[in-house]
Amino acid sequence: MFALRTPRRSMPEPDLECEVCVVGGGPSGAILARRLAILGHDVCLVERAMSCAGRPGESLAPGVVPMLDAAGVRDAFEELGPLRMPAAVVRWATTEAERVAHPALLIERSRLDEALLATAARAGVRVLRPVTAERPARRDSNNRWRVPLRADGRTCELEARFVCEATGRRGLFGGDAPRRSGARTLALTTYARGAKLTLPVVEALADGWLWAAPLPDGRASVMVFVDEPHSLDARDRALRARLAASPIACGWTDLAPVVVRDATAHARDSVVARDALRIGEAAFTIDPLSAQGVQAAISTALHAAIVVHTILVASARTDAALAFYSGRCDESVARHAAWSKRLYAERAKSFNGTFWLRRTATLVPAPIAPIALSAGSPVARPAALTLARAATVTAIPGIIDDLVDLVPALHHPALDRPIAYLGGTALALLLEDLAYADSPARLIEKWSRRIPPARAHAILDWLIARGVIEAAH
């Protein structure tokens, strides 16, 4: 659980007050604060750094674009002019490097963070920086949070009804220590001058792996992921030794000073309470091989905004909101862990060094894939249809408009989790029509009154292919 600082016996009136205090100004904190302000809440965001300069480059998958749309910050992102890369140079499971169609958006992380903070401020968030927040305490009289703040050698306190921790790995509340969900990993980061890259690079090495990407000024942003060396000198030597062993990067010798970051995947068991919540890397981190750290942070921010809003304005739904957020975090951790371990296993088949074996020692079940409709092989449709006996519809926590509530969801052994929506359509409503339309043609006719006919056909085939809908006898 969240550990609390013991409040002083006599606590004076606070210097500042707000409804929600967000501590941390990275992507998750900025997007959460902005969204809550738009939903009508009084929000303060506390960021300890005056500038985000020095944060390394970031490679984002194209899937981040709809998430930025949902967060309302896509225009601010596009104004930064991200480099759109159509492919990458990959040397992974073979000894030869090859060009792989792997689209990516390259952005300087420091510029992204500044842009997102600016969008939060424009939405009405009070951004306090450079200000350091210390561990909060609950005030005895009204059970609100008191957050001690420090800036320029001075101290004050902020009182808030809800506190959101977006401080990354360093944590704010204390309490349960993060548990490792992957092998201990360090990222050795630098910039290589004169690298002359035109595409991102992903390369497996004997005892680590390399990621590099071109920057507009001709440098390359470089990260080498390794098991943990023991000293700063060892870390510098580790980086240079691995670049020298790379057929692609062996000529990169004009390097900026090495910066070391913890890149170990971890998760916390306690991510949400009735008046506090962890988001982004404060809740969990994923293996850097996924290249989806920012996407995961944005996803937690969007979910967290709905959860906090629900608790504050519809307290009767608090239990559903808590279960919803915990479940989404657990699902994300499991999905990314399974995906990354299988990529490590692919490499370990041809190179079984210690680095690779540590990351494939305990393979987890197949990853939980996002539910999506896709064109597949034609499905034979029975003349008469019915809902399979193994299929049931029961309520689970889900999102309705801007609140968490219990929503009807489909359960079936062929599904790795309950599904409330498919293709943006509530499944329970569609399944009810089976009682009045027992043939494919009649069912499609009824569904097409709710949704486009093409989507109706795709959903029917998807359900038949998984045995949710079967032949009536």
Short mmCIF file of C-alpha atoms in Angstrom, two decimals:
data_model
loop_
_atom_site.label_atom_id
_atom_site.label_comp_id
_atom_site.label_asym_id
_atom_site.label_seq_id
_atom_site.Cartn_x
_atom_site.Cartn_y
_atom_site.Cartn_z
CA MET A 1 0.00 0.00 0.00
CA PHE A 2 0.95 3.68 -0.13
CA ALA A 3 3.18 4.63 2.81
CA LEU A 4 2.30 7.89 4.51
CA ARG A 5 4.50 10.46 6.20
CA THR A 6 3.40 11.07 9.79
CA PRO A 7 1.83 14.55 9.95
CA ARG A 8 3.04 17.14 12.41
CA ARG A 9 0.90 17.53 15.53
CA SER A 10 0.12 21.14 14.67
CA MET A 11 -0.32 21.87 10.97
CA PRO A 12 -0.92 25.47 9.94
CA GLU A 13 -3.18 26.44 7.07
CA PRO A 14 -1.69 25.40 3.72
CA ASP A 15 0.07 27.89 1.48
CA LEU A 16 -1.63 26.49 -1.64
CA GLU A 17 -4.77 24.48 -2.27
CA CYS A 18 -6.08 22.46 -5.20
CA GLU A 19 -8.37 19.54 -5.88
CA VAL A 20 -5.76 17.35 -7.59
CA CYS A 21 -1.99 17.53 -7.22
CA VAL A 22 0.05 15.81 -9.94
CA VAL A 23 3.72 15.36 -9.03
CA GLY A 24 5.95 14.91 -12.08
CA GLY A 25 5.95 16.67 -15.45
CA GLY A 26 6.76 13.88 -17.90
CA PRO A 27 4.30 12.77 -20.59
CA SER A 28 2.04 10.88 -18.18
CA GLY A 29 1.87 13.69 -15.61
CA ALA A 30 1.29 16.44 -18.18
CA ILE A 31 -1.42 14.56 -20.07
CA LEU A 32 -3.20 13.49 -16.88
CA ALA A 33 -3.16 17.04 -15.50
CA ARG A 34 -4.42 18.50 -18.77
CA ARG A 35 -7.25 16.00 -19.08
CA LEU A 36 -8.41 16.53 -15.49
CA ALA A 37 -8.41 20.31 -15.97
CA ILE A 38 -10.57 19.91 -19.10
CA LEU A 39 -12.94 17.74 -17.06
CA GLY A 40 -13.40 20.69 -14.69
CA HIS A 41 -10.97 19.97 -11.85
CA ASP A 42 -8.59 22.41 -10.15
CA VAL A 43 -5.16 20.89 -10.84
CA CYS A 44 -1.62 21.74 -9.75
CA LEU A 45 1.34 20.03 -11.42
CA VAL A 46 4.63 20.04 -9.51
CA GLU A 47 7.82 19.54 -11.55
CA ARG A 48 11.25 19.64 -9.90
CA ALA A 49 13.23 20.61 -13.04
CA MET A 50 13.12 24.07 -14.59
CA SER A 51 14.00 22.57 -17.95
CA CYS A 52 13.54 19.14 -19.52
CA ALA A 53 16.86 19.47 -21.38
CA GLY A 54 19.13 16.45 -21.41
CA ARG A 55 16.46 13.81 -21.79
CA PRO A 56 17.43 11.40 -24.60
CA GLY A 57 15.85 10.90 -27.99
CA GLU A 58 12.75 8.76 -28.27
CA SER A 59 11.52 6.36 -30.95
CA LEU A 60 7.74 6.11 -31.04
CA ALA A 61 5.63 3.57 -32.89
CA PRO A 62 2.96 5.01 -35.24
CA GLY A 63 0.35 3.64 -32.80
CA VAL A 64 1.12 6.62 -30.56
CA VAL A 65 -0.69 8.98 -32.96
CA PRO A 66 -4.28 7.92 -32.12
CA MET A 67 -3.33 8.05 -28.43
CA LEU A 68 -2.11 11.63 -28.84
CA ASP A 69 -5.39 12.35 -30.61
CA ALA A 70 -7.35 10.92 -27.69
CA ALA A 71 -5.27 13.03 -25.30
CA GLY A 72 -5.94 16.16 -27.36
CA VAL A 73 -2.24 16.92 -27.90
CA ARG A 74 -1.56 15.69 -31.42
CA ASP A 75 -1.28 19.20 -32.87
CA ALA A 76 1.35 20.11 -30.29
CA PHE A 77 3.24 16.91 -31.17
CA GLU A 78 3.12 17.58 -34.93
CA GLU A 79 4.42 21.12 -34.40
CA LEU A 80 7.64 19.58 -33.07
CA GLY A 81 8.30 18.12 -36.53
CA PRO A 82 8.96 14.48 -35.61
CA LEU A 83 11.14 12.61 -38.09
CA ARG A 84 9.09 9.92 -39.80
CA MET A 85 11.20 6.88 -40.52
CA PRO A 86 9.77 4.28 -42.95
CA ALA A 87 12.13 1.48 -41.93
CA ALA A 88 14.97 0.43 -39.63
CA VAL A 89 18.26 -1.37 -40.05
CA VAL A 90 17.97 -4.55 -37.97
CA ARG A 91 20.54 -7.21 -37.10
CA TRP A 92 18.83 -9.49 -34.62
CA ALA A 93 18.24 -13.19 -35.23
CA THR A 94 20.84 -13.40 -38.05
CA THR A 95 24.40 -12.22 -38.55
CA GLU A 96 23.47 -9.95 -41.43
CA ALA A 97 21.91 -6.51 -41.12
CA GLU A 98 18.75 -5.98 -43.14
CA ARG A 99 16.37 -3.15 -43.85
CA VAL A 100 13.03 -3.91 -42.23
CA ALA A 101 9.75 -2.08 -42.81
CA HIS A 102 9.38 -0.77 -39.27
CA PRO A 103 7.88 2.76 -39.27
CA ALA A 104 8.85 4.99 -36.37
CA LEU A 105 8.54 8.59 -35.24
CA LEU A 106 11.76 10.08 -33.87
CA ILE A 107 11.52 12.96 -31.42
CA GLU A 108 13.77 14.65 -28.90
CA ARG A 109 12.25 13.69 -25.57
CA SER A 110 13.09 17.01 -23.91
CA ARG A 111 11.13 18.95 -26.56
CA LEU A 112 8.18 16.56 -26.27
CA ASP A 113 8.03 16.97 -22.49
CA GLU A 114 8.15 20.78 -22.74
CA ALA A 115 5.39 20.82 -25.36
CA LEU A 116 3.10 18.61 -23.27
CA LEU A 117 3.65 20.77 -20.17
CA ALA A 118 2.70 23.82 -22.24
CA THR A 119 -0.56 22.16 -23.32
CA ALA A 120 -1.36 21.45 -19.66
CA ALA A 121 -0.76 25.08 -18.71
CA ARG A 122 -2.98 26.31 -21.55
CA ALA A 123 -5.77 24.03 -20.28
CA GLY A 124 -5.69 25.78 -16.89
CA VAL A 125 -3.24 23.59 -14.94
CA ARG A 126 -1.10 25.51 -12.45
CA VAL A 127 2.43 24.33 -13.28
CA LEU A 128 4.85 24.84 -10.37
CA ARG A 129 8.53 24.56 -11.38
CA PRO A 130 11.28 24.18 -10.36
CA VAL A 131 9.64 22.83 -7.21
CA THR A 132 10.43 19.61 -5.37
CA ALA A 133 7.60 17.69 -3.71
CA GLU A 134 8.32 15.56 -0.67
CA ARG A 135 6.33 12.64 0.73
CA PRO A 136 2.71 13.68 1.37
CA ALA A 137 0.83 13.27 4.64
CA ARG A 138 -2.90 13.20 5.33
CA ARG A 139 -4.28 15.96 7.52
CA ASP A 140 -6.19 14.59 10.52
CA SER A 141 -9.05 17.09 10.46
CA ASN A 142 -10.31 16.62 6.89
CA ASN A 143 -8.23 13.69 5.60
CA ARG A 144 -6.92 15.79 2.73
CA TRP A 145 -3.33 15.51 1.59
CA ARG A 146 -0.58 17.90 2.66
CA VAL A 147 2.30 17.90 0.16
CA PRO A 148 5.51 19.61 1.40
CA LEU A 149 7.16 21.68 -1.36
CA ARG A 150 10.69 23.08 -1.63
CA ALA A 151 11.98 25.74 -4.02
CA ASP A 152 14.96 28.11 -3.84
CA GLY A 153 15.69 27.12 -0.25
CA ARG A 154 12.15 27.91 0.88
CA THR A 155 9.41 25.51 1.96
CA CYS A 156 5.64 25.58 1.87
CA GLU A 157 2.72 23.13 1.77
CA LEU A 158 0.06 22.36 -0.76
CA GLU A 159 -3.26 20.83 0.29
CA ALA A 160 -5.07 18.56 -2.16
CA ARG A 161 -7.98 16.16 -2.17
CA PHE A 162 -6.22 13.72 -4.52
CA VAL A 163 -2.51 13.15 -5.26
CA CYS A 164 -1.15 11.53 -8.43
CA GLU A 165 2.42 10.26 -8.46
CA ALA A 166 4.09 10.66 -11.88
CA THR A 167 7.67 10.83 -10.61
CA GLY A 168 9.01 7.85 -12.54
CA ARG A 169 11.20 5.28 -10.86
CA ARG A 170 12.23 7.48 -7.92
CA GLY A 171 8.79 7.31 -6.28
CA LEU A 172 7.03 9.72 -3.94
CA PHE A 173 4.75 7.81 -1.56
CA GLY A 174 7.13 5.05 -0.51
CA GLY A 175 5.34 1.90 0.62
CA ASP A 176 5.65 -1.23 -1.47
CA ALA A 177 8.94 -1.45 -3.33
CA PRO A 178 8.72 -2.06 -7.07
CA ARG A 179 9.19 -5.71 -7.99
CA ARG A 180 11.33 -6.57 -10.98
CA SER A 181 9.37 -7.97 -13.92
CA GLY A 182 12.49 -8.52 -16.04
CA ALA A 183 16.25 -8.98 -15.78
CA ARG A 184 18.26 -6.12 -14.32
CA THR A 185 19.25 -3.84 -17.22
CA LEU A 186 21.22 -0.62 -17.63
CA ALA A 187 20.92 1.79 -20.54
CA LEU A 188 24.23 3.39 -21.47
CA THR A 189 23.27 6.50 -23.43
CA THR A 190 25.39 8.88 -25.47
CA TYR A 191 25.45 10.91 -28.67
CA ALA A 192 27.75 9.95 -31.54
CA ARG A 193 29.04 12.73 -33.74
CA GLY A 194 29.61 11.93 -37.40
CA ALA A 195 27.61 8.68 -37.31
CA LYS A 196 25.89 9.52 -40.64
CA LEU A 197 22.79 7.46 -39.92
CA THR A 198 19.78 7.74 -42.19
CA LEU A 199 17.59 5.13 -40.47
CA PRO A 200 17.21 3.84 -36.89
CA VAL A 201 19.34 0.83 -35.95
CA VAL A 202 18.46 -2.14 -33.73
CA GLU A 203 21.30 -4.61 -33.31
CA ALA A 204 21.83 -7.66 -31.13
CA LEU A 205 25.34 -7.94 -29.67
CA ALA A 206 27.04 -10.80 -27.86
CA ASP A 207 26.12 -9.46 -24.42
CA GLY A 208 23.64 -6.67 -24.98
CA TRP A 209 21.83 -4.81 -27.70
CA LEU A 210 22.10 -1.47 -29.43
CA TRP A 211 19.55 1.15 -30.47
CA ALA A 212 20.55 4.25 -32.41
CA ALA A 213 18.66 6.89 -34.37
CA PRO A 214 19.63 9.89 -36.49
CA LEU A 215 19.11 13.43 -35.23
CA PRO A 216 18.55 16.51 -37.44
CA ASP A 217 21.97 17.96 -36.51
CA GLY A 218 23.82 14.91 -37.90
CA ARG A 219 24.49 13.24 -34.57
CA ALA A 220 23.06 9.88 -33.58
CA SER A 221 21.26 9.23 -30.30
CA VAL A 222 22.74 5.95 -29.03
CA MET A 223 21.65 3.55 -26.31
CA VAL A 224 23.35 0.27 -25.43
CA PHE A 225 21.47 -2.05 -23.07
CA VAL A 226 23.62 -4.26 -20.85
CA ASP A 227 23.71 -6.17 -17.60
CA GLU A 228 24.84 -3.92 -14.78
CA PRO A 229 28.59 -3.04 -14.71
CA HIS A 230 30.02 -2.10 -11.31
CA SER A 231 31.72 1.29 -11.77
CA LEU A 232 31.50 4.41 -13.87
CA ASP A 233 34.75 3.55 -15.65
CA ALA A 234 33.40 0.07 -16.36
CA ARG A 235 30.25 1.55 -17.82
CA ASP A 236 32.19 3.79 -20.23
CA ARG A 237 34.35 0.84 -21.27
CA ALA A 238 31.24 -1.33 -21.64
CA LEU A 239 29.69 1.13 -24.08
CA ARG A 240 32.80 1.56 -26.18
CA ALA A 241 33.53 -2.18 -26.25
CA ARG A 242 30.07 -2.96 -27.53
CA LEU A 243 30.19 -0.25 -30.19
CA ALA A 244 33.56 -1.61 -31.32
CA ALA A 245 32.04 -5.09 -31.63
CA SER A 246 29.20 -3.84 -33.80
CA PRO A 247 29.56 -4.10 -37.59
CA ILE A 248 27.29 -1.05 -37.85
CA ALA A 249 28.64 1.18 -35.05
CA CYS A 250 32.31 0.19 -34.91
CA GLY A 251 33.40 3.56 -36.34
CA TRP A 252 31.52 5.66 -33.82
CA THR A 253 34.32 6.92 -31.60
CA ASP A 254 33.50 10.65 -31.21
CA LEU A 255 31.10 10.23 -28.29
CA ALA A 256 29.51 12.55 -25.75
CA PRO A 257 29.92 11.61 -22.05
CA VAL A 258 28.04 8.45 -21.15
CA VAL A 259 24.86 8.80 -19.09
CA VAL A 260 23.63 5.72 -17.25
CA ARG A 261 19.94 5.01 -16.65
CA ASP A 262 18.15 2.12 -15.02
CA ALA A 263 16.16 0.32 -17.72
CA THR A 264 14.96 -2.65 -15.65
CA ALA A 265 11.29 -3.52 -16.13
CA HIS A 266 9.38 -3.34 -12.86
CA ALA A 267 5.85 -3.09 -11.48
CA ARG A 268 4.21 -2.05 -8.21
CA ASP A 269 1.47 -4.06 -6.56
CA SER A 270 -0.31 -0.93 -5.27
CA VAL A 271 -1.08 1.54 -8.04
CA VAL A 272 -4.32 3.16 -6.88
CA ALA A 273 -6.22 4.06 -3.70
CA ARG A 274 -9.31 6.14 -2.97
CA ASP A 275 -7.32 9.38 -2.92
CA ALA A 276 -4.01 8.56 -4.57
CA LEU A 277 -2.75 7.00 -7.77
CA ARG A 278 0.49 6.13 -9.57
CA ILE A 279 0.89 6.62 -13.32
CA GLY A 280 3.56 6.09 -15.94
CA GLU A 281 6.84 4.69 -14.65
CA ALA A 282 5.75 5.28 -11.07
CA ALA A 283 3.25 2.43 -11.64
CA PHE A 284 5.32 0.17 -13.90
CA THR A 285 8.07 0.20 -16.50
CA ILE A 286 8.40 -2.09 -19.49
CA ASP A 287 11.42 -3.59 -21.22
CA PRO A 288 13.02 -1.02 -23.55
CA LEU A 289 12.97 -3.57 -26.35
CA SER A 290 9.26 -2.82 -26.80
CA ALA A 291 10.05 0.84 -27.69
CA GLN A 292 6.63 1.67 -26.24
CA GLY A 293 7.47 3.34 -22.94
CA VAL A 294 5.90 6.68 -23.91
CA GLN A 295 2.82 4.95 -25.31
CA ALA A 296 2.39 3.01 -22.07
CA ALA A 297 2.76 6.24 -20.07
CA ILE A 298 0.11 8.01 -22.17
CA SER A 299 -2.22 5.03 -21.84
CA THR A 300 -2.00 5.08 -18.03
CA ALA A 301 -2.57 8.84 -18.04
CA LEU A 302 -5.75 8.56 -20.12
CA HIS A 303 -7.10 5.76 -17.94
CA ALA A 304 -6.05 7.54 -14.75
CA ALA A 305 -7.90 10.72 -15.74
CA ILE A 306 -11.16 8.78 -16.04
CA VAL A 307 -10.49 6.97 -12.74
CA VAL A 308 -9.70 10.14 -10.75
CA HIS A 309 -12.66 11.96 -12.29
CA THR A 310 -14.97 9.06 -11.37
CA ILE A 311 -13.79 8.97 -7.76
CA LEU A 312 -14.20 12.73 -7.37
CA VAL A 313 -17.62 13.19 -8.97
CA ALA A 314 -19.27 9.74 -8.68
CA SER A 315 -17.98 8.25 -5.45
CA ALA A 316 -20.48 5.36 -5.57
CA ARG A 317 -18.44 3.98 -8.48
CA THR A 318 -15.11 4.15 -6.64
CA ASP A 319 -14.69 0.38 -6.25
CA ALA A 320 -15.29 -0.13 -9.98
CA ALA A 321 -12.78 2.62 -10.77
CA LEU A 322 -10.09 1.06 -8.55
CA ALA A 323 -10.61 -2.38 -10.09
CA PHE A 324 -10.55 -0.94 -13.60
CA TYR A 325 -7.23 0.86 -13.15
CA SER A 326 -5.47 -2.02 -11.37
CA GLY A 327 -6.63 -4.42 -14.06
CA ARG A 328 -5.43 -2.24 -16.92
CA CYS A 329 -1.98 -1.85 -15.36
CA ASP A 330 -1.65 -5.61 -14.74
CA GLU A 331 -2.73 -6.33 -18.31
CA SER A 332 -0.18 -3.92 -19.77
CA VAL A 333 2.67 -5.37 -17.69
CA ALA A 334 1.80 -8.94 -18.74
CA ARG A 335 1.43 -8.07 -22.43
CA HIS A 336 4.75 -6.24 -22.73
CA ALA A 337 6.67 -8.82 -20.65
CA ALA A 338 5.48 -11.68 -22.85
CA TRP A 339 6.24 -9.83 -26.05
CA SER A 340 9.79 -8.80 -25.09
CA LYS A 341 10.75 -12.20 -23.69
CA ARG A 342 9.79 -13.85 -26.94
CA LEU A 343 12.00 -11.48 -28.90
CA TYR A 344 14.89 -12.25 -26.54
CA ALA A 345 14.22 -15.97 -27.03
CA GLU A 346 14.34 -15.52 -30.80
CA ARG A 347 17.87 -14.14 -30.47
CA ALA A 348 18.93 -16.73 -27.87
CA LYS A 349 18.31 -19.56 -30.37
CA SER A 350 21.43 -18.55 -32.28
CA PHE A 351 23.41 -16.87 -29.51
CA ASN A 352 23.11 -18.17 -25.96
CA GLY A 353 25.24 -15.70 -24.01
CA THR A 354 24.46 -14.92 -20.37
CA PHE A 355 22.71 -11.65 -21.26
CA TRP A 356 20.21 -13.48 -23.46
CA LEU A 357 19.66 -16.49 -21.22
CA ARG A 358 18.79 -14.26 -18.25
CA ARG A 359 15.99 -12.72 -20.28
CA THR A 360 14.50 -15.99 -21.49
CA ALA A 361 14.85 -18.15 -18.36
CA THR A 362 11.15 -17.96 -17.50
CA LEU A 363 8.93 -17.44 -20.50
CA VAL A 364 5.48 -16.16 -19.71
CA PRO A 365 2.27 -17.15 -21.50
CA ALA A 366 1.46 -15.78 -24.93
CA PRO A 367 0.99 -12.00 -24.87
CA ILE A 368 -2.46 -10.53 -24.45
CA ALA A 369 -3.08 -8.94 -27.84
CA PRO A 370 -5.25 -5.87 -28.30
CA ILE A 371 -8.71 -6.88 -29.48
CA ALA A 372 -9.22 -5.71 -33.06
CA LEU A 373 -11.20 -6.63 -36.12
CA SER A 374 -9.08 -7.64 -39.09
CA ALA A 375 -9.65 -9.16 -42.47
CA GLY A 376 -8.94 -12.89 -42.37
CA SER A 377 -9.89 -16.08 -44.15
CA PRO A 378 -13.55 -16.40 -45.14
CA VAL A 379 -15.73 -17.90 -42.40
CA ALA A 380 -18.43 -20.46 -43.10
CA ARG A 381 -21.67 -19.14 -41.68
CA PRO A 382 -24.22 -21.69 -40.40
CA ALA A 383 -27.76 -21.35 -41.73
CA ALA A 384 -29.11 -20.91 -38.21
CA LEU A 385 -27.23 -19.20 -35.37
CA THR A 386 -27.19 -19.30 -31.61
CA LEU A 387 -24.98 -18.11 -28.76
CA ALA A 388 -22.58 -20.84 -27.62
CA ARG A 389 -23.35 -22.39 -24.23
CA ALA A 390 -19.84 -21.51 -23.05
CA ALA A 391 -20.45 -17.80 -23.77
CA THR A 392 -21.77 -15.62 -20.97
CA VAL A 393 -22.29 -11.91 -20.47
CA THR A 394 -21.47 -10.43 -17.08
CA ALA A 395 -20.57 -6.95 -15.84
CA ILE A 396 -16.97 -5.74 -15.56
CA PRO A 397 -15.54 -2.26 -14.87
CA GLY A 398 -15.33 -0.22 -18.07
CA ILE A 399 -15.55 3.31 -19.42
CA ILE A 400 -18.84 4.96 -20.32
CA ASP A 401 -18.32 8.52 -21.56
CA ASP A 402 -15.94 10.08 -18.99
CA LEU A 403 -16.69 7.76 -16.06
CA VAL A 404 -15.92 4.22 -14.96
CA ASP A 405 -18.97 2.04 -14.47
CA LEU A 406 -19.92 -1.62 -14.69
CA VAL A 407 -20.48 -2.59 -18.33
CA PRO A 408 -21.70 -5.92 -19.76
CA ALA A 409 -18.86 -7.96 -21.26
CA LEU A 410 -18.60 -11.20 -23.20
CA HIS A 411 -16.78 -14.13 -21.55
CA HIS A 412 -15.76 -17.23 -23.54
CA PRO A 413 -12.93 -19.81 -23.25
CA ALA A 414 -11.54 -18.74 -26.65
CA LEU A 415 -11.01 -15.18 -25.40
CA ASP A 416 -8.02 -14.30 -23.21
CA ARG A 417 -10.11 -11.71 -21.35
CA PRO A 418 -13.70 -10.42 -21.20
CA ILE A 419 -14.65 -8.10 -24.07
CA ALA A 420 -17.15 -5.27 -23.73
CA TYR A 421 -16.50 -3.57 -27.07
CA LEU A 422 -15.40 -4.85 -30.47
CA GLY A 423 -14.67 -2.43 -33.26
CA GLY A 424 -15.99 0.33 -31.01
CA THR A 425 -19.36 -1.42 -30.68
CA ALA A 426 -20.95 -2.70 -27.47
CA LEU A 427 -21.09 -6.47 -27.92
CA ALA A 428 -23.83 -7.15 -25.37
CA LEU A 429 -26.36 -5.14 -27.39
CA LEU A 430 -25.51 -7.06 -30.54
CA LEU A 431 -25.72 -10.46 -28.86
CA GLU A 432 -29.21 -9.66 -27.58
CA ASP A 433 -30.39 -9.61 -31.20
CA LEU A 434 -29.67 -13.34 -31.53
CA ALA A 435 -32.95 -13.97 -29.73
CA TYR A 436 -34.86 -12.28 -32.57
CA ALA A 437 -32.76 -13.09 -35.65
CA ASP A 438 -31.55 -16.66 -35.97
CA SER A 439 -30.06 -16.48 -39.48
CA PRO A 440 -26.97 -14.58 -40.65
CA ALA A 441 -28.98 -12.44 -43.07
CA ARG A 442 -31.51 -11.38 -40.43
CA LEU A 443 -28.81 -10.73 -37.86
CA ILE A 444 -26.81 -8.55 -40.26
CA GLU A 445 -30.00 -6.66 -41.13
CA LYS A 446 -30.67 -5.90 -37.45
CA TRP A 447 -27.04 -5.02 -36.66
CA SER A 448 -26.85 -2.70 -39.68
CA ARG A 449 -29.45 -0.49 -38.04
CA ARG A 450 -26.86 0.22 -35.30
CA ILE A 451 -23.54 0.05 -37.12
CA PRO A 452 -22.21 0.15 -40.72
CA PRO A 453 -22.94 -3.09 -42.63
CA ALA A 454 -19.23 -3.79 -43.27
CA ARG A 455 -18.54 -3.70 -39.53
CA ALA A 456 -21.57 -5.91 -38.86
CA HIS A 457 -20.24 -8.56 -41.25
CA ALA A 458 -16.73 -8.34 -39.72
CA ILE A 459 -18.04 -8.73 -36.14
CA LEU A 460 -20.23 -11.71 -37.07
CA ASP A 461 -17.33 -13.51 -38.75
CA TRP A 462 -15.04 -12.73 -35.80
CA LEU A 463 -17.52 -14.22 -33.30
CA ILE A 464 -18.20 -17.32 -35.44
CA ALA A 465 -14.45 -17.94 -35.95
CA ARG A 466 -13.96 -18.04 -32.17
CA GLY A 467 -16.95 -20.23 -31.44
CA VAL A 468 -18.87 -17.52 -29.61
CA ILE A 469 -21.70 -17.84 -32.11
CA GLU A 470 -22.32 -21.34 -33.46
CA ALA A 471 -24.80 -23.39 -35.45
CA ALA A 472 -28.21 -23.80 -33.85
CA HIS A 473 -29.40 -27.41 -33.60
#
